[in-house]
PDB file of C-alpha atoms and ligand atoms in Angstrom:
ATOM      1  CA  MET A   1       4.649 -14.463   6.238  1.00 71.00           C
ATOM      2  CA  THR A   2       0.672 -15.209   7.193  1.00 77.00           C
ATOM      3  CA  PRO A   3      -2.130 -13.565   6.553  1.00 77.00           C
ATOM      4  CA  ARG A   4      -3.124 -11.946   9.287  1.00 82.00           C
ATOM      5  CA  LEU A   5       0.962 -10.317   9.707  1.00 82.00           C
ATOM      6  CA  ARG A   6       0.869  -9.514   5.784  1.00 79.00           C
ATOM      7  CA  LYS A   7      -2.165  -7.388   5.623  1.00 82.00           C
ATOM      8  CA  TRP A   8      -1.474  -5.674   8.665  1.00 84.00           C
ATOM      9  CA  LEU A   9       1.825  -5.314   7.323  1.00 82.00           C
ATOM     10  CA  PHE A  10       0.206  -3.277   5.108  1.00 81.00           C
ATOM     11  CA  GLU A  11      -1.863  -1.336   6.815  1.00 84.00           C
ATOM     12  CA  THR A  12       0.725   0.319   8.405  1.00 87.00           C
ATOM     13  CA  LEU A  13       2.454   1.059   5.030  1.00 84.00           C
ATOM     14  CA  TYR A  14      -1.217   2.874   3.589  1.00 86.00           C
ATOM     15  CA  LYS A  15      -0.130   5.375   6.527  1.00 90.00           C
ATOM     16  CA  ASN A  16       3.481   6.072   6.194  1.00 91.00           C
ATOM     17  CA  ARG A  17       4.242   7.187   3.175  1.00 92.00           C
ATOM     18  CA  TYR A  18       8.161   6.798   3.968  1.00 93.00           C
ATOM     19  CA  LEU A  19       7.835   3.628   4.637  1.00 91.00           C
ATOM     20  CA  TYR A  20       5.903   3.128   1.040  1.00 91.00           C
ATOM     21  CA  ARG A  21       8.719   4.456  -0.549  1.00 92.00           C
ATOM     22  CA  PHE A  22      10.714   2.583   0.637  1.00 90.00           C
ATOM     23  CA  ALA A  23       8.907  -0.418   0.094  1.00 86.00           C
ATOM     24  CA  SER A  24       7.802  -0.353  -3.312  1.00 88.00           C
ATOM     25  CA  THR A  25      11.442   0.645  -4.673  1.00 90.00           C
ATOM     26  CA  LEU A  26      14.365  -1.447  -2.095  1.00 84.00           C
ATOM     27  CA  PRO A  27      12.946  -4.069  -3.321  1.00 84.00           C
ATOM     28  CA  PHE A  28      11.719  -4.683  -6.053  1.00 87.00           C
ATOM     29  CA  ALA A  29      15.337  -2.753  -7.510  1.00 86.00           C
ATOM     30  CA  GLY A  30      13.511   0.628  -8.227  1.00 91.00           C
ATOM     31  CA  GLN A  31      11.503  -1.249 -11.020  1.00 93.00           C
ATOM     32  CA  TRP A  32       8.285   0.056  -9.154  1.00 94.00           C
ATOM     33  CA  ARG A  33       7.343   3.289 -11.687  1.00 96.00           C
ATOM     34  CA  VAL A  34       8.518   1.156 -14.583  1.00 95.00           C
ATOM     35  CA  TRP A  35       5.675  -1.785 -13.829  1.00 96.00           C
ATOM     36  CA  GLN A  36       3.550   1.607 -13.207  1.00 97.00           C
ATOM     37  CA  ARG A  37       4.246   3.781 -16.059  1.00 97.00           C
ATOM     38  CA  LEU A  38       3.011   0.414 -18.317  1.00 97.00           C
ATOM     39  CA  VAL A  39      -0.363   1.567 -17.945  1.00 98.00           C
ATOM     40  CA  LEU A  40       0.493   4.124 -19.840  1.00 97.00           C
ATOM     41  CA  THR A  41      -0.356   2.764 -23.602  1.00 96.00           C
ATOM     42  CA  ARG A  42      -2.980   1.627 -22.829  1.00 97.00           C
ATOM     43  CA  ILE A  43      -5.224   3.459 -22.054  1.00 98.00           C
ATOM     44  CA  ARG A  44      -7.781   4.914 -24.144  1.00 98.00           C
ATOM     45  CA  GLY A  45     -10.028   8.587 -24.354  1.00 98.00           C
ATOM     46  CA  HIS A  46      -9.258  11.637 -21.694  1.00 97.00           C
ATOM     47  CA  ASP A  47     -10.708  10.677 -18.539  1.00 97.00           C
ATOM     48  CA  VAL A  48      -9.051   7.996 -16.746  1.00 98.00           C
ATOM     49  CA  LEU A  49      -9.911   7.573 -13.037  1.00 98.00           C
ATOM     50  CA  GLU A  50      -7.624   5.615 -10.983  1.00 98.00           C
ATOM     51  CA  LEU A  51      -8.267   3.348  -7.981  1.00 98.00           C
ATOM     52  CA  GLY A  52      -5.865   3.548  -4.736  1.00 97.00           C
ATOM     53  CA  CYS A  53      -3.336   5.720  -6.415  1.00 97.00           C
ATOM     54  CA  GLY A  54      -0.972   6.001  -3.002  1.00 96.00           C
ATOM     55  CA  LEU A  55       1.769   8.189  -3.605  1.00 97.00           C
ATOM     56  CA  GLY A  56       0.169   9.388  -6.929  1.00 97.00           C
ATOM     57  CA  ASP A  57       3.275   8.960  -9.130  1.00 97.00           C
ATOM     58  CA  LEU A  58       1.411   7.095 -11.842  1.00 98.00           C
ATOM     59  CA  LEU A  59      -1.721  10.139 -11.656  1.00 97.00           C
ATOM     60  CA  ALA A  60       0.752  12.545 -11.863  1.00 97.00           C
ATOM     61  CA  ASP A  61       2.349  11.059 -14.933  1.00 97.00           C
ATOM     62  CA  MET A  62      -1.067  10.643 -16.560  1.00 97.00           C
ATOM     63  CA  ILE A  63      -1.961  14.064 -16.144  1.00 96.00           C
ATOM     64  CA  ALA A  64       1.715  14.715 -17.390  1.00 96.00           C
ATOM     65  CA  ALA A  65       0.463  12.982 -20.412  1.00 96.00           C
ATOM     66  CA  GLY A  66      -2.382  15.041 -20.855  1.00 96.00           C
ATOM     67  CA  TYR A  67      -4.672  12.821 -19.364  1.00 97.00           C
ATOM     68  CA  SER A  68      -8.235  14.682 -17.903  1.00 96.00           C
ATOM     69  CA  CYS A  69      -7.934  12.489 -14.895  1.00 97.00           C
ATOM     70  CA  HIS A  70      -9.157  12.426 -10.413  1.00 97.00           C
ATOM     71  CA  ALA A  71      -8.359   9.558  -7.766  1.00 98.00           C
ATOM     72  CA  VAL A  72     -10.661   7.597  -5.500  1.00 98.00           C
ATOM     73  CA  GLU A  73      -8.370   6.540  -2.511  1.00 98.00           C
ATOM     74  CA  HIS A  74      -9.417   4.906   0.849  1.00 96.00           C
ATOM     75  CA  SER A  75      -6.128   5.908   3.022  1.00 96.00           C
ATOM     76  CA  PRO A  76      -6.152  10.620   4.413  1.00 96.00           C
ATOM     77  CA  GLU A  77      -2.809  10.122   4.156  1.00 96.00           C
ATOM     78  CA  MET A  78      -2.462   8.973   1.114  1.00 96.00           C
ATOM     79  CA  VAL A  79      -4.223  11.054   0.105  1.00 97.00           C
ATOM     80  CA  GLU A  80      -2.641  13.072   1.601  1.00 96.00           C
ATOM     81  CA  ALA A  81       0.945  12.545   0.356  1.00 96.00           C
ATOM     82  CA  ALA A  82      -0.864  11.981  -3.770  1.00 97.00           C
ATOM     83  CA  ARG A  83      -1.890  15.797  -3.479  1.00 97.00           C
ATOM     84  CA  ASP A  84       1.630  16.261  -2.170  1.00 96.00           C
ATOM     85  CA  THR A  85       3.543  15.138  -5.534  1.00 96.00           C
ATOM     86  CA  LEU A  86       0.544  16.576  -7.439  1.00 96.00           C
ATOM     87  CA  ARG A  87       1.645  20.315  -6.042  1.00 96.00           C
ATOM     88  CA  ARG A  88       5.573  19.250  -6.347  1.00 96.00           C
ATOM     89  CA  ARG A  89       4.741  18.657  -9.703  1.00 96.00           C
ATOM     90  CA  LYS A  90       2.132  21.465 -10.270  1.00 94.00           C
ATOM     91  CA  LEU A  91      -0.686  20.350 -11.595  1.00 95.00           C
ATOM     92  CA  GLY A  92      -4.067  19.074 -11.319  1.00 74.00           C
ATOM     93  CA  GLU A  93      -5.307  20.613  -8.001  1.00 84.00           C
ATOM     94  CA  ASN A  94      -6.645  19.152  -5.373  1.00 82.00           C
ATOM     95  CA  ALA A  95      -9.497  17.632  -5.664  1.00 80.00           C
ATOM     96  CA  THR A  96      -8.162  15.387  -8.179  1.00 94.00           C
ATOM     97  CA  VAL A  97      -7.358  13.071  -5.388  1.00 97.00           C
ATOM     98  CA  VAL A  98     -10.359  12.675  -3.618  1.00 97.00           C
ATOM     99  CA  GLN A  99     -10.747  10.351   0.055  1.00 98.00           C
ATOM    100  CA  GLY A 100     -13.454   7.342  -0.654  1.00 98.00           C
ATOM    101  CA  SER A 101     -13.740   3.574  -1.373  1.00 98.00           C
ATOM    102  CA  ALA A 102     -13.341   2.281  -5.033  1.00 98.00           C
ATOM    103  CA  GLN A 103     -16.606  -0.317  -3.462  1.00 98.00           C
ATOM    104  CA  HIS A 104     -18.556   3.887  -3.974  1.00 98.00           C
ATOM    105  CA  LEU A 105     -17.708   5.847  -6.867  1.00 98.00           C
ATOM    106  CA  PRO A 106     -18.795   9.785  -5.967  1.00 97.00           C
ATOM    107  CA  PHE A 107     -19.142   9.740 -10.275  1.00 98.00           C
ATOM    108  CA  THR A 108     -21.997   9.520 -12.718  1.00 98.00           C
ATOM    109  CA  ASN A 109     -22.836   6.713 -14.907  1.00 98.00           C
ATOM    110  CA  ALA A 110     -20.476   6.895 -18.166  1.00 98.00           C
ATOM    111  CA  SER A 111     -18.006   9.507 -16.619  1.00 98.00           C
ATOM    112  CA  PHE A 112     -14.903   7.587 -18.190  1.00 98.00           C
ATOM    113  CA  ASP A 113     -12.422   6.786 -20.335  1.00 98.00           C
ATOM    114  CA  THR A 114     -10.423   4.141 -19.057  1.00 98.00           C
ATOM    115  CA  ILE A 115     -10.009   3.610 -14.618  1.00 98.00           C
ATOM    116  CA  VAL A 116      -6.925   2.300 -13.432  1.00 98.00           C
ATOM    117  CA  SER A 117      -5.663   0.294 -11.248  1.00 98.00           C
ATOM    118  CA  THR A 118      -2.225  -0.462  -9.701  1.00 98.00           C
ATOM    119  CA  PHE A 119      -0.900  -2.597  -7.131  1.00 95.00           C
ATOM    120  CA  PRO A 120      -4.729  -3.407  -5.721  1.00 96.00           C
ATOM    121  CA  SER A 121      -5.282  -4.123  -2.891  1.00 92.00           C
ATOM    122  CA  GLU A 122      -9.294  -6.285  -1.597  1.00 92.00           C
ATOM    123  CA  TYR A 123     -10.754  -4.056  -3.399  1.00 97.00           C
ATOM    124  CA  ILE A 124      -9.965  -5.104  -6.897  1.00 97.00           C
ATOM    125  CA  TYR A 125     -11.589  -8.967  -6.339  1.00 96.00           C
ATOM    126  CA  ASP A 126     -15.384  -6.975  -4.521  1.00 97.00           C
ATOM    127  CA  PRO A 127     -17.385  -7.507  -7.358  1.00 97.00           C
ATOM    128  CA  ASP A 128     -18.637  -4.279  -5.648  1.00 98.00           C
ATOM    129  CA  THR A 129     -15.417  -2.315  -7.298  1.00 98.00           C
ATOM    130  CA  ILE A 130     -16.387  -4.456 -10.681  1.00 98.00           C
ATOM    131  CA  ALA A 131     -19.827  -3.465 -10.606  1.00 98.00           C
ATOM    132  CA  GLU A 132     -18.584   0.574 -10.224  1.00 98.00           C
ATOM    133  CA  VAL A 133     -16.373  -0.167 -12.769  1.00 98.00           C
ATOM    134  CA  GLU A 134     -19.542  -1.107 -14.833  1.00 98.00           C
ATOM    135  CA  ARG A 135     -21.222   2.425 -14.316  1.00 98.00           C
ATOM    136  CA  VAL A 136     -18.680   5.087 -14.150  1.00 98.00           C
ATOM    137  CA  LEU A 137     -17.425   3.381 -17.726  1.00 98.00           C
ATOM    138  CA  ARG A 138     -18.013   4.647 -21.004  1.00 98.00           C
ATOM    139  CA  PRO A 139     -19.197   2.222 -24.043  1.00 98.00           C
ATOM    140  CA  GLY A 140     -15.450   1.093 -25.473  1.00 98.00           C
ATOM    141  CA  GLY A 141     -14.189   1.865 -22.478  1.00 98.00           C
ATOM    142  CA  ARG A 142     -11.224  -0.450 -20.483  1.00 98.00           C
ATOM    143  CA  LEU A 143     -10.709  -1.262 -16.509  1.00 98.00           C
ATOM    144  CA  ILE A 144      -6.749  -1.904 -16.391  1.00 98.00           C
ATOM    145  CA  VAL A 145      -5.713  -3.601 -13.578  1.00 98.00           C
ATOM    146  CA  VAL A 146      -1.499  -3.983 -13.639  1.00 97.00           C
ATOM    147  CA  GLU A 147      -2.075  -7.095 -10.447  1.00 95.00           C
ATOM    148  CA  GLY A 148       1.644  -7.787  -9.275  1.00 92.00           C
ATOM    149  CA  ALA A 149       4.584  -7.664 -10.796  1.00 92.00           C
ATOM    150  CA  ASN A 150       7.678 -10.380 -10.294  1.00 88.00           C
ATOM    151  CA  LEU A 151      12.051  -9.555 -10.574  1.00 88.00           C
ATOM    152  CA  LEU A 152      13.390 -12.904 -11.911  1.00 85.00           C
ATOM    153  CA  PRO A 153      16.195 -14.342 -10.671  1.00 80.00           C
ATOM    154  CA  VAL A 154      18.852 -12.605 -13.034  1.00 77.00           C
ATOM    155  CA  GLY A 155      22.962 -11.568 -11.688  1.00 77.00           C
ATOM    156  CA  PHE A 156      23.628 -11.119  -8.752  1.00 73.00           C
ATOM    157  CA  LEU A 157      21.478  -9.238  -6.290  1.00 73.00           C
ATOM    158  CA  GLN A 158      17.567  -9.791  -8.007  1.00 74.00           C
ATOM    159  CA  PRO A 159      17.645 -13.716  -6.342  1.00 79.00           C
ATOM    160  CA  LEU A 160      18.128 -11.511  -3.226  1.00 77.00           C
ATOM    161  CA  LEU A 161      15.426  -9.775  -3.455  1.00 76.00           C
ATOM    162  CA  VAL A 162      13.503 -12.172  -5.335  1.00 75.00           C
ATOM    163  CA  LEU A 163      13.912 -14.475  -2.311  1.00 77.00           C
ATOM    164  CA  VAL A 164      12.685 -11.601   0.293  1.00 73.00           C
ATOM    165  CA  GLN A 165       9.598 -11.438  -1.553  1.00 73.00           C
ATOM    166  CA  MET A 166       8.490 -15.211  -1.980  1.00 73.00           C
ATOM    167  CA  LEU A 167       8.740 -14.505   2.320  1.00 70.00           C
ATOM    168  CA  VAL A 168       6.503 -11.645   2.480  1.00 69.00           C
ATOM    169  CA  TYR A 169       3.799 -12.778  -0.465  1.00 69.00           C
ATOM    170  CA  GLY A 170       4.904 -16.985  -0.479  1.00 67.00           C
ATOM    171  CA  PRO A 171       5.788 -18.581  -3.519  1.00 67.00           C
ATOM    172  CA  ALA A 172       2.300 -19.178  -5.207  1.00 66.00           C
ATOM    173  CA  ALA A 173       2.163 -14.998  -5.566  1.00 65.00           C
ATOM    174  CA  VAL A 174       6.151 -14.973  -7.206  1.00 65.00           C
ATOM    175  CA  PHE A 175       6.035 -18.138  -9.345  1.00 65.00           C
ATOM    176  CA  GLY A 176       3.136 -18.607 -10.247  1.00 65.00           C
ATOM    177  CA  PRO A 177       2.606 -22.009 -11.505  1.00 60.00           C
ATOM    178  CA  ARG A 178       6.383 -22.059 -12.856  1.00 57.00           C
ATOM    179  CA  LYS A 179       6.794 -24.413  -9.497  1.00 51.00           C
ATOM    180  CA  ARG A 180       5.532 -27.253 -12.652  1.00 44.00           C
ATOM    181  CA  ARG A 181       7.360 -25.549 -14.614  1.00 49.00           C
ATOM    182  CA  ASN A 182      10.967 -24.839 -15.713  1.00 52.00           C
ATOM    183  CA  LEU A 183      11.035 -21.119 -15.619  1.00 57.00           C
ATOM    184  CA  ASP A 184      15.105 -21.350 -15.986  1.00 58.00           C
ATOM    185  CA  GLU A 185      14.018 -21.884 -19.728  1.00 57.00           C
ATOM    186  CA  GLU A 186      11.341 -20.114 -19.876  1.00 57.00           C
ATOM    187  CA  MET A 187      14.282 -17.247 -19.354  1.00 56.00           C
ATOM    188  CA  THR A 188      16.160 -18.913 -21.687  1.00 57.00           C
ATOM    189  CA  GLY A 189      13.789 -19.063 -24.399  1.00 55.00           C
ATOM    190  CA  ASN A 190      12.281 -14.959 -23.513  1.00 54.00           C
ATOM    191  CA  ARG A 191      15.745 -14.457 -24.501  1.00 54.00           C
ATOM    192  CA  ASN A 192      16.801 -16.123 -27.215  1.00 55.00           C
ATOM    193  CA  GLY A 193      13.364 -14.800 -28.253  1.00 52.00           C
ATOM    194  CA  ARG A 194      11.918 -17.583 -28.730  1.00 52.00           C
ATOM    195  CA  ARG A 195       7.742 -17.988 -27.464  1.00 52.00           C
ATOM    196  CA  PRO A 196       8.233 -19.841 -24.184  1.00 51.00           C
ATOM    197  CA  GLU A 197       5.065 -21.309 -24.297  1.00 58.00           C
ATOM    198  CA  GLU A 198       2.334 -22.747 -26.855  1.00 59.00           C
ATOM    199  CA  GLY A 199      -1.019 -21.541 -26.438  1.00 71.00           C
ATOM    200  CA  ILE A 200      -0.360 -17.519 -26.754  1.00 82.00           C
ATOM    201  CA  LEU A 201      -2.681 -16.062 -28.497  1.00 77.00           C
ATOM    202  CA  HIS A 202      -0.275 -13.135 -29.524  1.00 81.00           C
ATOM    203  CA  THR A 203       2.461 -11.608 -28.924  1.00 85.00           C
ATOM    204  CA  ASP A 204       4.422  -8.257 -29.331  1.00 84.00           C
ATOM    205  CA  ARG A 205       8.263  -7.430 -29.121  1.00 84.00           C
ATOM    206  CA  ASP A 206       9.882  -4.384 -28.555  1.00 80.00           C
ATOM    207  CA  THR A 207      13.440  -4.533 -29.861  1.00 76.00           C
ATOM    208  CA  GLY A 208      14.568  -0.954 -28.671  1.00 80.00           C
ATOM    209  CA  THR A 209      13.490  -1.917 -24.673  1.00 83.00           C
ATOM    210  CA  GLY A 210      14.024  -6.284 -24.777  1.00 85.00           C
ATOM    211  CA  ILE A 211      10.292  -5.560 -23.493  1.00 92.00           C
ATOM    212  CA  THR A 212       7.493  -8.478 -24.912  1.00 93.00           C
ATOM    213  CA  THR A 213       3.665  -9.185 -24.758  1.00 95.00           C
ATOM    214  CA  ASP A 214       2.322 -11.587 -25.082  1.00 94.00           C
ATOM    215  CA  VAL A 215      -1.231 -11.876 -25.365  1.00 95.00           C
ATOM    216  CA  LEU A 216      -2.868 -14.509 -22.852  1.00 93.00           C
ATOM    217  CA  PRO A 217      -6.049 -16.413 -23.771  1.00 90.00           C
ATOM    218  CA  GLU A 218      -6.497 -19.216 -20.327  1.00 86.00           C
ATOM    219  CA  ALA A 219      -4.325 -16.164 -17.894  1.00 89.00           C
ATOM    220  CA  TRP A 220      -3.738 -17.428 -14.126  1.00 87.00           C
ATOM    221  CA  PHE A 221      -3.345 -14.402 -12.964  1.00 92.00           C
ATOM    222  CA  GLY A 222      -6.534 -12.017 -12.309  1.00 94.00           C
ATOM    223  CA  GLN A 223      -9.417 -14.830 -12.480  1.00 93.00           C
ATOM    224  CA  HIS A 224     -10.295 -13.942  -9.133  1.00 95.00           C
ATOM    225  CA  ILE A 225     -11.389 -10.051 -10.396  1.00 97.00           C
ATOM    226  CA  PRO A 226     -15.120 -10.788 -11.648  1.00 97.00           C
ATOM    227  CA  LEU A 227     -14.476  -9.242 -14.432  1.00 97.00           C
ATOM    228  CA  GLU A 228     -17.499 -11.317 -16.799  1.00 96.00           C
ATOM    229  CA  GLN A 229     -20.018 -11.396 -13.584  1.00 95.00           C
ATOM    230  CA  CYS A 230     -19.855  -7.555 -14.936  1.00 95.00           C
ATOM    231  CA  ARG A 231     -19.904  -7.874 -18.454  1.00 95.00           C
ATOM    232  CA  LEU A 232     -16.646  -7.061 -19.120  1.00 98.00           C
ATOM    233  CA  ARG A 233     -14.410  -8.521 -21.465  1.00 97.00           C
ATOM    234  CA  ARG A 234     -10.719 -10.120 -20.265  1.00 97.00           C
ATOM    235  CA  ARG A 235      -7.646  -9.883 -21.959  1.00 96.00           C
ATOM    236  CA  SER A 236      -5.283 -11.530 -19.430  1.00 96.00           C
ATOM    237  CA  GLU A 237      -1.660  -9.449 -21.150  1.00 96.00           C
ATOM    238  CA  ARG A 238       2.269 -10.599 -19.500  1.00 95.00           C
ATOM    239  CA  VAL A 239       4.668  -7.889 -20.031  1.00 96.00           C
ATOM    240  CA  ARG A 240       8.627  -9.438 -19.671  1.00 94.00           C
ATOM    241  CA  SER A 241      11.787  -8.122 -19.370  1.00 93.00           C
ATOM    242  CA  ARG A 242      15.394  -9.915 -19.179  1.00 90.00           C
ATOM    243  CA  HIS A 243      14.832  -8.323 -15.441  1.00 90.00           C
ATOM    244  CA  TRP A 244      10.963  -8.655 -14.221  1.00 93.00           C
ATOM    245  CA  GLU A 245       7.372  -9.577 -15.456  1.00 94.00           C
ATOM    246  CA  VAL A 246       4.414  -8.219 -15.096  1.00 96.00           C
ATOM    247  CA  TYR A 247       0.760  -9.125 -15.070  1.00 96.00           C
ATOM    248  CA  ILE A 248      -1.842  -6.575 -16.398  1.00 97.00           C
ATOM    249  CA  THR A 249      -5.481  -7.765 -16.718  1.00 98.00           C
ATOM    250  CA  ILE A 250      -7.331  -6.155 -18.871  1.00 98.00           C
ATOM    251  CA  GLY A 251     -11.915  -5.424 -18.487  1.00 98.00           C
ATOM    252  CA  GLU A 252     -13.525  -4.234 -21.625  1.00 98.00           C
ATOM    253  CA  LYS A 253     -16.948  -2.624 -21.606  1.00 97.00           C
ATOM    254  CA  GLU A 254     -18.427  -3.118 -24.354  1.00 94.00           C
TER     255      GLU A 254
HETATM  256  C1  LIG B 301       0.110  -1.985  -2.628  1.00 66.84           C
HETATM  257  S1  LIG B 301      -0.873   0.659  -3.005  1.00 66.84           S
HETATM  258  C2  LIG B 301      -1.207   0.394  -4.552  1.00 66.84           C
HETATM  259  C3  LIG B 301      -1.102   2.158  -4.411  1.00 66.84           C
HETATM  260  C4  LIG B 301      -0.255   2.982  -5.284  1.00 66.84           C
HETATM  261  N1  LIG B 301      -1.422   2.405  -6.776  1.00 66.84           N
HETATM  262  C5  LIG B 301       1.368   2.739  -6.172  1.00 66.84           C
HETATM  263  O1  LIG B 301       0.501   1.540  -7.706  1.00 66.84           O
HETATM  264  O2  LIG B 301       2.216   1.816  -5.708  1.00 66.84           O
HETATM  265  C6  LIG B 301      -2.604  -0.470  -2.555  1.00 66.84           C
HETATM  266  C7  LIG B 301      -2.947   0.885  -2.539  1.00 66.84           C
HETATM  267  O3  LIG B 301      -4.712   1.106  -2.462  1.00 66.84           O
HETATM  268  C8  LIG B 301      -6.019   1.617  -1.385  1.00 66.84           C
HETATM  269  N2  LIG B 301      -7.025   1.075  -1.376  1.00 66.84           N
HETATM  270  C9  LIG B 301      -7.387   0.571  -0.470  1.00 66.84           C
HETATM  271  N3  LIG B 301      -8.585   0.036  -0.066  1.00 66.84           N
HETATM  272  C10 LIG B 301      -9.299   0.664  -0.579  1.00 66.84           C
HETATM  273  C11 LIG B 301     -10.533   0.998  -1.591  1.00 66.84           C
HETATM  274  N4  LIG B 301     -11.455   0.364  -0.801  1.00 66.84           N
HETATM  275  N5  LIG B 301     -11.149   2.255  -2.325  1.00 66.84           N
HETATM  276  C12 LIG B 301      -9.597   3.020  -2.405  1.00 66.84           C
HETATM  277  N6  LIG B 301      -8.320   2.455  -2.393  1.00 66.84           N
HETATM  278  C13 LIG B 301      -7.973   1.650  -1.387  1.00 66.84           C
HETATM  279  C14 LIG B 301      -4.376   1.624  -0.300  1.00 66.84           C
HETATM  280  O4  LIG B 301      -4.475   2.657   0.078  1.00 66.84           O
HETATM  281  C15 LIG B 301      -3.457   2.039  -1.109  1.00 66.84           C
HETATM  282  O5  LIG B 301      -2.878   3.406  -1.085  1.00 66.84           O
END
């Protein structure tokens, strides 16, 4: 798919909540919500801002978990959808979701402890966005970006879904540098509890859920988010289950 066609497709999705719900559920084997919720254990402090909240599901999860939340969302249709989600779940109020742009945040300096962004569009690569993030974060605060996630080609159905994702996003977005590595070997290593590769700073393994988190010193993902330019310290986490992996970039303010 060409970049222009992809852009058109996504802009269409952001205008229709039903299409967006469908597109973020079925092709990802229903895991999108699981991936969004990986944010919850990474939040610091009490005051949270979400950029590009889409349908508002994660926003509602965060409010339900006791955080004081705001969201800035560009698409008026998605603002309405997110407000409906909050109403349906009896959480928050209309003012929680502001129509606006991540590049011009309508908040005073040092207002938030954590800013989250899941599956962001191009705005996250814009230095104006990261400068705004740095401005409204408190010292010690963090930006959490769930930049992307992929199903792994395991089982019967997932290889088919991986193929669909490759057609939409391109092989590089789905496999990263693994064209050059051996994905099967990596997945076997992961299943057997071995470290999948050298050079990992730290690994956390949750034996209950089977989820592994690797902190990577030089990750191939997240590199285009201009954190250092705005004095945010980078942390790259690859979170992996038997069926998927998720790429999380965190920017910490001193
Ligand atoms: C791929 S969707 C992700 C939505 C949601 N975070 C999720 O996990 O499903 C990207 C969202 O960012 C919004 N968006 C795009 N540009 C934006 C900007 N400059 N500022 C704020 N939101 C923006 C879109 O309208 C869309 O709702």
